[in-house]
């Protein structure tokens, strides 16, 4: 059980998908201007990440490895991820139309969100078993949600701050992102 807790915490904090691995920067910058949208995008992406890992792991070990077709891994994983994003898009369009319209183009961009593909590939490269891969994907996905929520909070505070003209808008945004990344490096000694 300690092994699973370790994988979960490490993937969420120590190897945070945004602040440490520098994946998913597009939604991190594009969708964090509003806390509600950022958290909604985080949970939509979380859903896709977990389902993608649950679907791609058996495809890799059940279909590709036995037939010596590992070179098709990226292609098949992208197809699975794109299909899952379409399912999420249909669900949101029917169930939560306000969130669907708030996402705009960023919902479709989950398909090309490198965090989703990166996490599924990490599960294979780290040679996790199926349960470890699911725990890793849940931790990584929640790390993505944390990154989105923290940055959205920082950006909301920056709206009311008086900033020098030289660093207004994107300048302070990237400074804040860099400082948050440095803060997450503090977790590096937490779990080996």
N, CA and C atoms as an extended XYZ file, in Angstrom:
576
Properties=species:S:1:pos:R:3:atomname:S:1:resname:S:1:resid:I:1 pbc="F F F"
N         0.821       -1.196        0.000 N   UNK     1
C         0.000        0.000        0.000 CA  UNK     1
C         0.865        1.260        0.000 C   UNK     1
N         1.982        1.224        0.731 N   UNK     2
C         2.880        2.382        0.764 CA  UNK     2
C         3.426        2.706       -0.618 C   UNK     2
N         3.614        1.673       -1.431 N   UNK     3
C         4.128        1.863       -2.788 CA  UNK     3
C         3.155        2.683       -3.631 C   UNK     3
N         1.864        2.412       -3.484 N   UNK     4
C         0.854        3.143       -4.242 CA  UNK     4
C         0.721        4.589       -3.763 C   UNK     4
N         0.805        4.787       -2.464 N   UNK     5
C         0.775        6.148       -1.911 CA  UNK     5
C         1.989        6.920       -2.395 C   UNK     5
N         3.119        6.256       -2.431 N   UNK     6
C         4.353        6.889       -2.911 CA  UNK     6
C         4.226        7.293       -4.382 C   UNK     6
N         3.715        6.397       -5.203 N   UNK     7
C         3.518        6.702       -6.631 CA  UNK     7
C         2.547        7.867       -6.786 C   UNK     7
N         1.463        7.848       -6.013 N   UNK     8
C         0.452        8.905       -6.090 CA  UNK     8
C         1.050       10.267       -5.732 C   UNK     8
N         1.704       10.354       -4.590 N   UNK     9
C         2.274       11.637       -4.143 CA  UNK     9
C         3.395       12.107       -5.060 C   UNK     9
N         4.210       11.167       -5.501 N   UNK    10
C         5.306       11.541       -6.388 CA  UNK    10
C         4.787       12.100       -7.710 C   UNK    10
N         3.775       11.452       -8.273 N   UNK    11
C         3.250       11.925       -9.552 CA  UNK    11
C         2.508       13.255       -9.398 C   UNK    11
N         1.892       13.481       -8.253 N   UNK    12
C         1.119       14.695       -8.047 CA  UNK    12
C         2.008       15.890       -7.700 C   UNK    12
N         3.004       15.699       -6.869 N   UNK    13
C         3.787       16.822       -6.369 CA  UNK    13
C         5.230       16.832       -6.857 C   UNK    13
N         5.935       15.747       -6.656 N   UNK    14
C         7.368       15.703       -6.966 CA  UNK    14
C         7.624       15.794       -8.468 C   UNK    14
N         6.869       15.047       -9.253 N   UNK    15
C         7.000       15.058      -10.720 CA  UNK    15
C         5.782       15.719      -11.355 C   UNK    15
N         5.342       16.841      -10.796 N   UNK    16
C         4.135       17.511      -11.296 CA  UNK    16
C         4.226       17.695      -12.802 C   UNK    16
N         3.149       17.347      -13.475 N   UNK    17
C         3.121       17.323      -14.934 CA  UNK    17
C         3.350       18.713      -15.544 C   UNK    17
N         2.923       19.769      -14.874 N   UNK    18
C         3.083       21.123      -15.406 CA  UNK    18
C         4.364       21.754      -14.891 C   UNK    18
N         4.535       21.791      -13.575 N   UNK    19
C         5.630       22.552      -12.982 CA  UNK    19
C         6.995       21.867      -13.069 C   UNK    19
N         7.030       20.559      -13.165 N   UNK    20
C         8.306       19.841      -13.205 CA  UNK    20
C         8.569       19.246      -14.593 C   UNK    20
N         7.558       18.632      -15.203 N   UNK    21
C         7.746       18.015      -16.523 CA  UNK    21
C         7.497       18.995      -17.669 C   UNK    21
N         6.924       20.151      -17.369 N   UNK    22
C         6.640       21.209      -18.353 CA  UNK    22
C         5.767       20.718      -19.501 C   UNK    22
N         4.777       19.937      -19.174 N   UNK    23
C         3.785       19.496      -20.146 CA  UNK    23
C         2.495       20.286      -19.908 C   UNK    23
N         1.642       20.361      -20.886 N   UNK    24
C         0.329       21.012      -20.786 CA  UNK    24
C         0.433       22.507      -20.529 C   UNK    24
N         1.427       23.138      -21.098 N   UNK    25
C         1.611       24.573      -20.896 CA  UNK    25
C         0.518       25.374      -21.615 C   UNK    25
N         0.032       24.902      -22.747 N   UNK    26
C        -1.007       25.628      -23.497 CA  UNK    26
C        -2.273       25.837      -22.661 C   UNK    26
N        -2.892       24.784      -22.110 N   UNK    27
C        -4.064       25.047      -21.266 CA  UNK    27
C        -3.694       25.743      -19.963 C   UNK    27
N        -2.487       25.505      -19.477 N   UNK    28
C        -2.035       26.144      -18.239 CA  UNK    28
C        -2.011       27.662      -18.396 C   UNK    28
N        -1.576       28.150      -19.536 N   UNK    29
C        -1.547       29.587      -19.785 CA  UNK    29
C        -2.901       30.072      -20.306 C   UNK    29
N        -3.518       29.309      -21.181 N   UNK    30
C        -4.734       29.759      -21.857 CA  UNK    30
C        -6.007       29.670      -21.041 C   UNK    30
N        -6.082       28.749      -20.086 N   UNK    31
C        -7.342       28.522      -19.373 CA  UNK    31
C        -7.309       28.922      -17.906 C   UNK    31
N        -6.286       29.616      -17.459 N   UNK    32
C        -6.203       29.938      -16.037 CA  UNK    32
C        -6.585       31.375      -15.713 C   UNK    32
N        -7.226       32.072      -16.640 N   UNK    33
C        -7.635       33.443      -16.353 CA  UNK    33
C        -8.844       33.484      -15.422 C   UNK    33
N        -9.582       32.382      -15.327 N   UNK    34
C       -10.749       32.287      -14.455 CA  UNK    34
C       -10.667       30.983      -13.680 C   UNK    34
N       -10.842       31.052      -12.366 N   UNK    35
C       -10.684       29.867      -11.523 CA  UNK    35
C       -11.680       28.768      -11.883 C   UNK    35
N       -12.924       29.128      -12.122 N   UNK    36
C       -13.939       28.127      -12.463 CA  UNK    36
C       -13.608       27.385      -13.742 C   UNK    36
N       -13.212       28.127      -14.765 N   UNK    37
C       -12.840       27.502      -16.034 CA  UNK    37
C       -11.597       26.633      -15.869 C   UNK    37
N       -10.642       27.121      -15.093 N   UNK    38
C        -9.391       26.376      -14.898 CA  UNK    38
C        -9.642       25.040      -14.209 C   UNK    38
N       -10.442       25.069      -13.161 N   UNK    39
C       -10.735       23.822      -12.443 CA  UNK    39
C       -11.579       22.895      -13.309 C   UNK    39
N       -12.543       23.458      -14.046 N   UNK    40
C       -13.350       22.646      -14.963 CA  UNK    40
C       -12.493       21.970      -16.017 C   UNK    40
N       -11.562       22.731      -16.587 N   UNK    41
C       -10.645       22.167      -17.586 CA  UNK    41
C        -9.759       21.103      -16.936 C   UNK    41
N        -9.324       21.363      -15.712 N   UNK    42
C        -8.498       20.387      -15.003 CA  UNK    42
C        -9.217       19.072      -14.804 C   UNK    42
N       -10.480       19.128      -14.402 N   UNK    43
C       -11.222       17.891      -14.165 CA  UNK    43
C       -11.614       17.196      -15.470 C   UNK    43
N       -11.901       17.949      -16.515 N   UNK    44
C       -12.170       17.328      -17.818 CA  UNK    44
C       -10.924       16.602      -18.309 C   UNK    44
N        -9.773       17.237      -18.147 N   UNK    45
C        -8.508       16.615      -18.549 CA  UNK    45
C        -8.203       15.413      -17.659 C   UNK    45
N        -8.508       15.522      -16.375 N   UNK    46
C        -8.302       14.412      -15.436 CA  UNK    46
C        -9.079       13.181      -15.891 C   UNK    46
N       -10.320       13.394      -16.244 N   UNK    47
C       -11.164       12.302      -16.718 CA  UNK    47
C       -10.545       11.625      -17.937 C   UNK    47
N       -10.079       12.436      -18.884 N   UNK    48
C        -9.467       11.892      -20.105 CA  UNK    48
C        -8.163       11.172      -19.774 C   UNK    48
N        -7.346       11.730      -18.890 N   UNK    49
C        -6.064       11.107      -18.530 CA  UNK    49
C        -6.287        9.722      -17.923 C   UNK    49
N        -7.206        9.633      -16.983 N   UNK    50
C        -7.443        8.349      -16.307 CA  UNK    50
C        -8.008        7.322      -17.286 C   UNK    50
N        -8.985        7.737      -18.093 N   UNK    51
C        -9.545        6.806      -19.079 CA  UNK    51
C        -8.508        6.419      -20.136 C   UNK    51
N        -7.690        7.372      -20.540 N   UNK    52
C        -6.670        7.073      -21.552 CA  UNK    52
C        -5.669        6.055      -21.020 C   UNK    52
N        -5.264        6.219      -19.781 N   UNK    53
C        -4.335        5.253      -19.191 CA  UNK    53
C        -5.000        3.880      -19.066 C   UNK    53
N        -6.244        3.881      -18.607 N   UNK    54
C        -6.966        2.606      -18.454 CA  UNK    54
C        -7.152        1.893      -19.788 C   UNK    54
N        -7.265        2.653      -20.880 N   UNK    55
C        -7.476        2.046      -22.197 CA  UNK    55
C        -6.174        1.712      -22.918 C   UNK    55
N        -5.163        2.580      -22.801 N   UNK    56
C        -3.936        2.363      -23.574 CA  UNK    56
C        -3.031        1.290      -22.982 C   UNK    56
N        -3.040        1.135      -21.682 N   UNK    57
C        -2.186        0.132      -21.050 CA  UNK    57
C        -2.501       -1.278      -21.566 C   UNK    57
N        -3.782       -1.704      -21.541 N   UNK    58
C        -4.072       -3.042      -22.081 CA  UNK    58
C        -3.817       -3.152      -23.583 C   UNK    58
N        -4.023       -2.053      -24.314 N   UNK    59
C        -3.733       -2.089      -25.749 CA  UNK    59
C        -2.249       -2.337      -25.974 C   UNK    59
N        -1.430       -1.651      -25.189 N   UNK    60
C         0.014       -1.799      -25.356 CA  UNK    60
C         0.469       -3.220      -25.018 C   UNK    60
N         0.080       -3.676      -23.818 N   UNK    61
C         0.562       -4.991      -23.378 CA  UNK    61
C        -0.242       -6.164      -23.938 C   UNK    61
N        -1.470       -5.935      -24.363 N   UNK    62
C        -2.281       -7.020      -24.902 CA  UNK    62
C        -2.232       -7.149      -26.411 C   UNK    62
N        -1.952       -6.044      -27.100 N   UNK    63
C        -1.968       -6.059      -28.563 CA  UNK    63
C        -0.599       -5.760      -29.170 C   UNK    63
N         0.009       -4.687      -28.737 N   UNK    64
C         1.257       -4.258      -29.381 CA  UNK    64
C         2.455       -5.124      -29.014 C   UNK    64
N         2.658       -5.392      -27.726 N   UNK    65
C         3.835       -6.172      -27.305 CA  UNK    65
C         3.795       -7.605      -27.852 C   UNK    65
N         2.679       -8.340      -27.722 N   UNK    66
C         2.670       -9.713      -28.251 CA  UNK    66
C         2.901       -9.799      -29.761 C   UNK    66
N         2.511       -8.766      -30.483 N   UNK    67
C         2.669       -8.770      -31.940 CA  UNK    67
C         3.889       -7.969      -32.396 C   UNK    67
N         4.725       -7.584      -31.447 N   UNK    68
C         5.949       -6.828      -31.733 CA  UNK    68
C         5.650       -5.553      -32.549 C   UNK    68
N         4.614       -4.833      -32.132 N   UNK    69
C         4.181       -3.615      -32.827 CA  UNK    69
C         4.319       -2.371      -31.939 C   UNK    69
N         5.296       -2.376      -31.051 N   UNK    70
C         5.462       -1.254      -30.126 CA  UNK    70
C         5.683        0.074      -30.847 C   UNK    70
N         6.172        0.034      -32.075 N   UNK    71
C         6.414        1.265      -32.832 CA  UNK    71
C         5.112        2.005      -33.155 C   UNK    71
N         3.966        1.338      -33.042 N   UNK    72
C         2.669        1.973      -33.277 CA  UNK    72
C         2.077        2.612      -32.012 C   UNK    72
N         2.823        2.549      -30.934 N   UNK    73
C         2.341        3.013      -29.636 CA  UNK    73
C         1.810        4.442      -29.678 C   UNK    73
N         2.583        5.381      -30.164 N   UNK    74
C         2.170        6.787      -30.161 CA  UNK    74
C         0.930        6.998      -31.020 C   UNK    74
N         0.904        6.408      -32.176 N   UNK    75
C        -0.238        6.540      -33.083 CA  UNK    75
C        -1.520        6.022      -32.442 C   UNK    75
N        -1.471        4.824      -31.887 N   UNK    76
C        -2.661        4.247      -31.263 CA  UNK    76
C        -3.085        5.024      -30.028 C   UNK    76
N        -2.122        5.468      -29.242 N   UNK    77
C        -2.455        6.230      -28.042 CA  UNK    77
C        -3.160        7.534      -28.411 C   UNK    77
N        -2.692        8.206      -29.447 N   UNK    78
C        -3.332        9.457      -29.877 CA  UNK    78
C        -4.748        9.194      -30.369 C   UNK    78
N        -4.951        8.094      -31.079 N   UNK    79
C        -6.305        7.750      -31.538 CA  UNK    79
C        -7.244        7.480      -30.366 C   UNK    79
N        -6.757        6.778      -29.365 N   UNK    80
C        -7.570        6.498      -28.179 CA  UNK    80
C        -7.899        7.804      -27.453 C   UNK    80
N        -6.903        8.668      -27.279 N   UNK    81
C        -7.105        9.940      -26.583 CA  UNK    81
C        -8.105       10.813      -27.341 C   UNK    81
N        -7.973       10.876      -28.658 N   UNK    82
C        -8.901       11.682      -29.464 CA  UNK    82
C       -10.330       11.163      -29.326 C   UNK    82
N       -10.496        9.863      -29.301 N   UNK    83
C       -11.830        9.284      -29.127 CA  UNK    83
C       -12.410        9.631      -27.760 C   UNK    83
N       -11.591        9.552      -26.734 N   UNK    84
C       -12.063        9.878      -25.383 CA  UNK    84
C       -12.439       11.349      -25.259 C   UNK    84
N       -11.673       12.225      -25.886 N   UNK    85
C       -11.998       13.653      -25.857 CA  UNK    85
C       -13.331       13.908      -26.538 C   UNK    85
N       -13.600       13.203      -27.622 N   UNK    86
C       -14.891       13.353      -28.291 CA  UNK    86
C       -16.030       12.942      -27.363 C   UNK    86
N       -15.841       11.867      -26.605 N   UNK    87
C       -16.863       11.443      -25.651 CA  UNK    87
C       -17.091       12.509      -24.582 C   UNK    87
N       -16.024       13.085      -24.052 N   UNK    88
C       -16.144       14.143      -23.045 CA  UNK    88
C       -16.842       15.356      -23.646 C   UNK    88
N       -16.488       15.693      -24.885 N   UNK    89
C       -17.098       16.838      -25.552 CA  UNK    89
C       -18.605       16.632      -25.729 C   UNK    89
N       -19.006       15.453      -26.167 N   UNK    90
C       -20.432       15.157      -26.328 CA  UNK    90
C       -21.158       15.243      -24.986 C   UNK    90
N       -20.532       14.688      -23.943 N   UNK    91
C       -21.145       14.702      -22.612 CA  UNK    91
C       -21.328       16.131      -22.112 C   UNK    91
N       -20.288       16.944      -22.209 N   UNK    92
C       -20.380       18.328      -21.732 CA  UNK    92
C       -21.382       19.137      -22.549 C   UNK    92
N       -21.429       18.906      -23.834 N   UNK    93
C       -22.359       19.638      -24.698 CA  UNK    93
C       -23.803       19.354      -24.287 C   UNK    93
N       -24.079       18.112      -23.919 N   UNK    94
C       -25.433       17.723      -23.518 CA  UNK    94
C       -25.726       18.088      -22.062 C   UNK    94
N       -24.775       17.830      -21.159 N   UNK    95
C       -25.027       17.942      -19.726 CA  UNK    95
C       -24.717       19.313      -19.141 C   UNK    95
N       -23.616       19.933      -19.573 N   UNK    96
C       -23.179       21.208      -18.997 CA  UNK    96
C       -22.842       22.170      -20.137 C   UNK    96
N       -23.846       22.669      -20.847 N   UNK    97
C       -23.575       23.508      -22.012 CA  UNK    97
C       -22.817       24.801      -21.684 C   UNK    97
N       -23.012       25.329      -20.476 N   UNK    98
C       -22.291       26.560      -20.117 CA  UNK    98
C       -20.795       26.297      -20.008 C   UNK    98
N       -20.417       25.173      -19.409 N   UNK    99
C       -19.002       24.820      -19.312 CA  UNK    99
C       -18.447       24.477      -20.689 C   UNK    99
N       -19.251       23.809      -21.497 N   UNK   100
C       -18.846       23.470      -22.858 CA  UNK   100
C       -18.514       24.731      -23.666 C   UNK   100
N       -19.375       25.728      -23.588 N   UNK   101
C       -19.122       26.971      -24.336 CA  UNK   101
C       -17.987       27.775      -23.722 C   UNK   101
N       -17.797       27.692      -22.405 N   UNK   102
C       -16.701       28.412      -21.753 CA  UNK   102
C       -15.343       27.858      -22.183 C   UNK   102
N       -15.260       26.539      -22.405 N   UNK   103
C       -14.007       25.931      -22.827 CA  UNK   103
C       -13.595       26.398      -24.216 C   UNK   103
N       -14.582       26.544      -25.087 N   UNK   104
C       -14.281       26.965      -26.446 CA  UNK   104
C       -13.340       25.988      -27.121 C   UNK   104
N       -12.317       26.519      -27.749 N   UNK   105
C       -11.361       25.707      -28.501 CA  UNK   105
C       -10.509       24.836      -27.583 C   UNK   105
N       -10.390       25.208      -26.311 N   UNK   106
C        -9.509       24.472      -25.412 CA  UNK   106
C       -10.000       23.066      -25.107 C   UNK   106
N       -11.293       22.822      -25.225 N   UNK   107
C       -11.799       21.468      -25.008 CA  UNK   107
C       -11.267       20.524      -26.075 C   UNK   107
N       -11.312       20.954      -27.313 N   UNK   108
C       -10.773       20.116      -28.390 CA  UNK   108
C        -9.259       19.963      -28.261 C   UNK   108
N        -8.626       20.939      -27.640 N   UNK   109
C        -7.170       20.872      -27.484 CA  UNK   109
C        -6.718       19.835      -26.458 C   UNK   109
N        -7.660       19.277      -25.684 N   UNK   110
C        -7.275       18.179      -24.787 CA  UNK   110
C        -6.706       17.038      -25.619 C   UNK   110
N        -7.207       16.891      -26.835 N   UNK   111
C        -6.706       15.843      -27.726 CA  UNK   111
C        -5.209       15.985      -27.936 C   UNK   111
N        -4.754       17.211      -28.105 N   UNK   112
C        -3.328       17.437      -28.353 CA  UNK   112
C        -2.599       17.882      -27.096 C   UNK   112
N        -3.247       17.774      -25.950 N   UNK   113
C        -2.597       18.118      -24.687 CA  UNK   113
C        -1.495       17.092      -24.434 C   UNK   113
N        -0.291       17.566      -24.445 N   UNK   114
C         0.835       16.645      -24.331 CA  UNK   114
C         0.884       15.959      -22.974 C   UNK   114
N         0.213       16.508      -21.966 N   UNK   115
C         0.177       15.848      -20.664 CA  UNK   115
C        -0.556       14.523      -20.747 C   UNK   115
N        -1.636       14.478      -21.489 N   UNK   116
C        -2.413       13.245      -21.606 CA  UNK   116
C        -1.558       12.155      -22.255 C   UNK   116
N        -0.951       12.475      -23.371 N   UNK   117
C        -0.088       11.501      -24.039 CA  UNK   117
C         1.150       11.199      -23.190 C   UNK   117
N         1.721       12.227      -22.595 N   UNK   118
C         2.925       12.040      -21.781 CA  UNK   118
C         2.699       11.109      -20.603 C   UNK   118
N         1.578       11.253      -19.950 N   UNK   119
C         1.282       10.398      -18.792 CA  UNK   119
C         1.083        8.950      -19.228 C   UNK   119
N         0.377        8.733      -20.331 N   UNK   120
C         0.192        7.355      -20.801 CA  UNK   120
C         1.526        6.731      -21.212 C   UNK   120
N         2.382        7.532      -21.833 N   UNK   121
C         3.702        7.012      -22.218 CA  UNK   121
C         4.594        6.779      -21.001 C   UNK   121
N         4.477        7.653      -19.990 N   UNK   122
C         5.257        7.470      -18.761 CA  UNK   122
C         4.898        6.162      -18.061 C   UNK   122
N         3.625        5.817      -18.073 N   UNK   123
C         3.205        4.560      -17.434 CA  UNK   123
C         3.888        3.365      -18.079 C   UNK   123
N         4.078        3.417      -19.380 N   UNK   124
C         4.750        2.337      -20.092 CA  UNK   124
C         6.248        2.375      -19.819 C   UNK   124
N         6.852        3.570      -19.930 N   UNK   125
C         8.309        3.665      -19.775 CA  UNK   125
C         8.760        3.371      -18.347 C   UNK   125
N         7.927        3.661      -17.367 N   UNK   126
C         8.275        3.372      -15.969 CA  UNK   126
C         7.995        1.916      -15.606 C   UNK   126
N         7.417        1.174      -16.545 N   UNK   127
C         7.121       -0.251      -16.405 CA  UNK   127
C         6.241       -0.544      -15.186 C   UNK   127
N         5.228        0.295      -15.018 N   UNK   128
C         4.264        0.069      -13.951 CA  UNK   128
C         3.335       -1.067      -14.326 C   UNK   128
N         2.815       -1.757      -13.298 N   UNK   129
C         1.745       -2.705      -13.573 CA  UNK   129
C         0.455       -1.898      -13.743 C   UNK   129
N        -0.642       -2.570      -14.038 N   UNK   130
C        -1.876       -1.859      -14.385 CA  UNK   130
C        -2.367       -0.957      -13.246 C   UNK   130
N        -2.392       -1.469      -12.037 N   UNK   131
C        -2.874       -0.685      -10.903 CA  UNK   131
C        -1.937        0.493      -10.610 C   UNK   131
N        -0.637        0.254      -10.693 N   UNK   132
C         0.319        1.354      -10.498 CA  UNK   132
C         0.140        2.429      -11.569 C   UNK   132
N        -0.129        2.024      -12.795 N   UNK   133
C        -0.350        2.981      -13.883 CA  UNK   133
C        -1.593        3.826      -13.629 C   UNK   133
N        -2.648        3.214      -13.122 N   UNK   134
C        -3.874        3.957      -12.809 CA  UNK   134
C        -3.614        4.936      -11.668 C   UNK   134
N        -2.917        4.493      -10.635 N   UNK   135
C        -2.583        5.379       -9.507 CA  UNK   135
C        -1.711        6.530       -9.989 C   UNK   135
N        -0.732        6.228      -10.839 N   UNK   136
C         0.136        7.274      -11.399 CA  UNK   136
C        -0.678        8.281      -12.207 C   UNK   136
N        -1.609        7.798      -13.015 N   UNK   137
C        -2.413        8.711      -13.834 CA  UNK   137
C        -3.336        9.565      -12.974 C   UNK   137
N        -3.900        9.001      -11.927 N   UNK   138
C        -4.759        9.786      -11.026 CA  UNK   138
C        -3.930       10.867      -10.328 C   UNK   138
N        -2.757       10.494       -9.816 N   UNK   139
C        -1.889       11.471       -9.151 CA  UNK   139
C        -1.437       12.565      -10.100 C   UNK   139
N        -1.032       12.181      -11.300 N   UNK   140
C        -0.587       13.173      -12.290 CA  UNK   140
C        -1.724       14.099      -12.691 C   UNK   140
N        -2.908       13.523      -12.873 N   UNK   141
C        -4.066       14.325      -13.261 CA  UNK   141
C        -4.449       15.301      -12.159 C   UNK   141
N        -4.410       14.845      -10.918 N   UNK   142
C        -4.703       15.765       -9.808 CA  UNK   142
C        -3.612       16.817       -9.665 C   UNK   142
N        -2.383       16.465       -9.996 N   UNK   143
C        -1.307       17.457      -10.027 CA  UNK   143
C        -1.576       18.523      -11.073 C   UNK   143
N        -2.156       18.116      -12.207 N   UNK   144
C        -2.541       19.064      -13.238 CA  UNK   144
C        -3.630       19.999      -12.730 C   UNK   144
N        -4.622       19.439      -12.023 N   UNK   145
C        -5.698       20.255      -11.462 CA  UNK   145
C        -5.130       21.252      -10.456 C   UNK   145
N        -4.217       20.790       -9.618 N   UNK   146
C        -3.582       21.686       -8.639 CA  UNK   146
C        -2.866       22.825       -9.350 C   UNK   146
N        -2.113       22.499      -10.381 N   UNK   147
C        -1.379       23.528      -11.124 CA  UNK   147
C        -2.339       24.542      -11.741 C   UNK   147
N        -3.419       24.056      -12.322 N   UNK   148
C        -4.402       24.952      -12.939 CA  UNK   148
C        -5.054       25.852      -11.884 C   UNK   148
N        -5.454       25.267      -10.761 N   UNK   149
C        -6.136       26.036       -9.716 CA  UNK   149
C        -5.201       27.061       -9.077 C   UNK   149
N        -3.971       26.671       -8.803 N   UNK   150
C        -3.012       27.591       -8.189 CA  UNK   150
C        -2.726       28.760       -9.130 C   UNK   150
N        -2.491       28.459      -10.402 N   UNK   151
C        -2.197       29.535      -11.350 CA  UNK   151
C        -3.403       30.443      -11.548 C   UNK   151
N        -4.600       29.874      -11.556 N   UNK   152
C        -5.809       30.698      -11.685 CA  UNK   152
C        -5.943       31.629      -10.488 C   UNK   152
N        -5.648       31.116       -9.306 N   UNK   153
C        -5.682       31.954       -8.112 CA  UNK   153
C        -4.664       33.081       -8.167 C   UNK   153
N        -3.468       32.756       -8.614 N   UNK   154
C        -2.421       33.772       -8.753 CA  UNK   154
C        -2.846       34.830       -9.770 C   UNK   154
N        -3.401       34.398      -10.874 N   UNK   155
C        -3.823       35.351      -11.921 CA  UNK   155
C        -4.973       36.234      -11.440 C   UNK   155
N        -5.868       35.686      -10.636 N   UNK   156
C        -6.952       36.516      -10.105 CA  UNK   156
C        -6.398       37.563       -9.144 C   UNK   156
N        -5.392       37.199       -8.372 N   UNK   157
C        -4.755       38.183       -7.481 CA  UNK   157
C        -4.010       39.243       -8.280 C   UNK   157
N        -3.417       38.851       -9.390 N   UNK   158
C        -2.662       39.801      -10.210 CA  UNK   158
C        -3.577       40.845      -10.865 C   UNK   158
N        -4.855       40.502      -11.065 N   UNK   159
C        -5.786       41.453      -11.676 CA  UNK   159
C        -5.945       42.706      -10.827 C   UNK   159
N        -5.879       42.537       -9.508 N   UNK   160
C        -6.064       43.682       -8.621 CA  UNK   160
C        -4.742       44.315       -8.178 C   UNK   160
N        -3.623       43.750       -8.622 N   UNK   161
C        -2.313       44.274       -8.224 CA  UNK   161
C        -1.875       45.398       -9.156 C   UNK   161
N        -1.103       46.322       -8.593 N   UNK   162
C        -0.499       47.377       -9.394 CA  UNK   162
C         0.861       46.868       -9.859 C   UNK   162
N         1.011       46.733      -11.168 N   UNK   163
C         2.230       46.162      -11.725 CA  UNK   163
C         2.917       47.173      -12.620 C   UNK   163
N         4.250       47.128      -12.680 N   UNK   164
C         4.956       47.986      -13.630 CA  UNK   164
C         4.576       47.609      -15.064 C   UNK   164
N         4.545       48.589      -15.935 N   UNK   165
C         4.129       48.371      -17.320 CA  UNK   165
C         5.013       47.348      -18.037 C   UNK   165
N         6.278       47.267      -17.654 N   UNK   166
C         7.218       46.371      -18.337 CA  UNK   166
C         6.863       44.899      -18.146 C   UNK   166
N         6.223       44.558      -17.034 N   UNK   167
C         5.929       43.141      -16.791 CA  UNK   167
C         4.437       42.845      -16.765 C   UNK   167
N         3.623       43.792      -17.135 N   UNK   168
C         2.180       43.560      -17.160 CA  UNK   168
C         1.828       42.464      -18.156 C   UNK   168
N         0.724       41.825      -17.953 N   UNK   169
C         0.181       40.784      -18.820 CA  UNK   169
C         1.065       39.538      -18.854 C   UNK   169
N         1.633       39.206      -19.997 N   UNK   170
C         2.362       37.939      -20.147 CA  UNK   170
C         3.660       37.900      -19.344 C   UNK   170
N         4.305       39.025      -19.171 N   UNK   171
C         5.566       39.044      -18.432 CA  UNK   171
C         5.414       38.531      -17.014 C   UNK   171
N         4.485       39.081      -16.273 N   UNK   172
C         4.269       38.651      -14.894 CA  UNK   172
C         3.699       37.236      -14.842 C   UNK   172
N         2.959       36.865      -15.874 N   UNK   173
C         2.410       35.513      -15.944 CA  UNK   173
C         3.531       34.474      -15.981 C   UNK   173
N         4.528       34.728      -16.815 N   UNK   174
C         5.641       33.780      -16.912 CA  UNK   174
C         6.556       33.835      -15.687 C   UNK   174
N         6.695       34.998      -15.091 N   UNK   175
C         7.460       35.103      -13.840 CA  UNK   175
C         6.766       34.282      -12.753 C   UNK   175
N         5.447       34.433      -12.639 N   UNK   176
C         4.689       33.678      -11.634 CA  UNK   176
C         4.784       32.176      -11.893 C   UNK   176
N         4.684       31.780      -13.155 N   UNK   177
C         4.794       30.355      -13.492 CA  UNK   177
C         6.168       29.817      -13.112 C   UNK   177
N         7.219       30.593      -13.371 N   UNK   178
C         8.569       30.173      -13.001 CA  UNK   178
C         8.736       30.048      -11.497 C   UNK   178
N         8.166       30.989      -10.748 N   UNK   179
C         8.258       30.920       -9.288 CA  UNK   179
C         7.470       29.737       -8.728 C   UNK   179
N         6.320       29.460       -9.309 N   UNK   180
C         5.556       28.284       -8.887 CA  UNK   180
C         6.318       26.996       -9.183 C   UNK   180
N         6.978       26.971      -10.321 N   UNK   181
C         7.792       25.807      -10.676 CA  UNK   181
C         8.926       25.616       -9.671 C   UNK   181
N         9.564       26.706       -9.301 N   UNK   182
C        10.617       26.628       -8.283 CA  UNK   182
C        10.060       26.137       -6.951 C   UNK   182
N         8.870       26.601       -6.597 N   UNK   183
C         8.246       26.159       -5.351 CA  UNK   183
C         7.994       24.649       -5.372 C   UNK   183
N         7.567       24.127       -6.518 N   UNK   184
C         7.311       22.693       -6.607 CA  UNK   184
C         8.604       21.879       -6.592 C   UNK   184
N         9.710       22.493       -6.947 N   UNK   185
C        10.990       21.788       -6.819 CA  UNK   185
C        11.296       21.471       -5.360 C   UNK   185
N        10.687       22.219       -4.454 N   UNK   186
C        10.859       21.948       -3.029 CA  UNK   186
C        10.331       20.583       -2.603 C   UNK   186
N         9.429       20.020       -3.380 N   UNK   187
C         8.903       18.687       -3.092 CA  UNK   187
C         9.854       17.569       -3.508 C   UNK   187
N        10.937       17.907       -4.207 N   UNK   188
C        11.798       16.878       -4.787 CA  UNK   188
C        12.410       15.938       -3.761 C   UNK   188
N        12.602       16.370       -2.546 N   UNK   189
C        13.157       15.492       -1.519 CA  UNK   189
C        12.099       14.737       -0.739 C   UNK   189
N        10.850       14.992       -1.049 N   UNK   190
C         9.741       14.377       -0.303 CA  UNK   190
C         9.720       12.851       -0.460 C   UNK   190
N         9.840       12.392       -1.702 N   UNK   191
C         9.767       10.957       -2.003 CA  UNK   191
C        10.837       10.626       -3.030 C   UNK   191
N        11.577        9.594       -2.782 N   UNK   192
C        12.631        9.159       -3.721 CA  UNK   192
C        12.098        8.132       -4.667 C   UNK   192
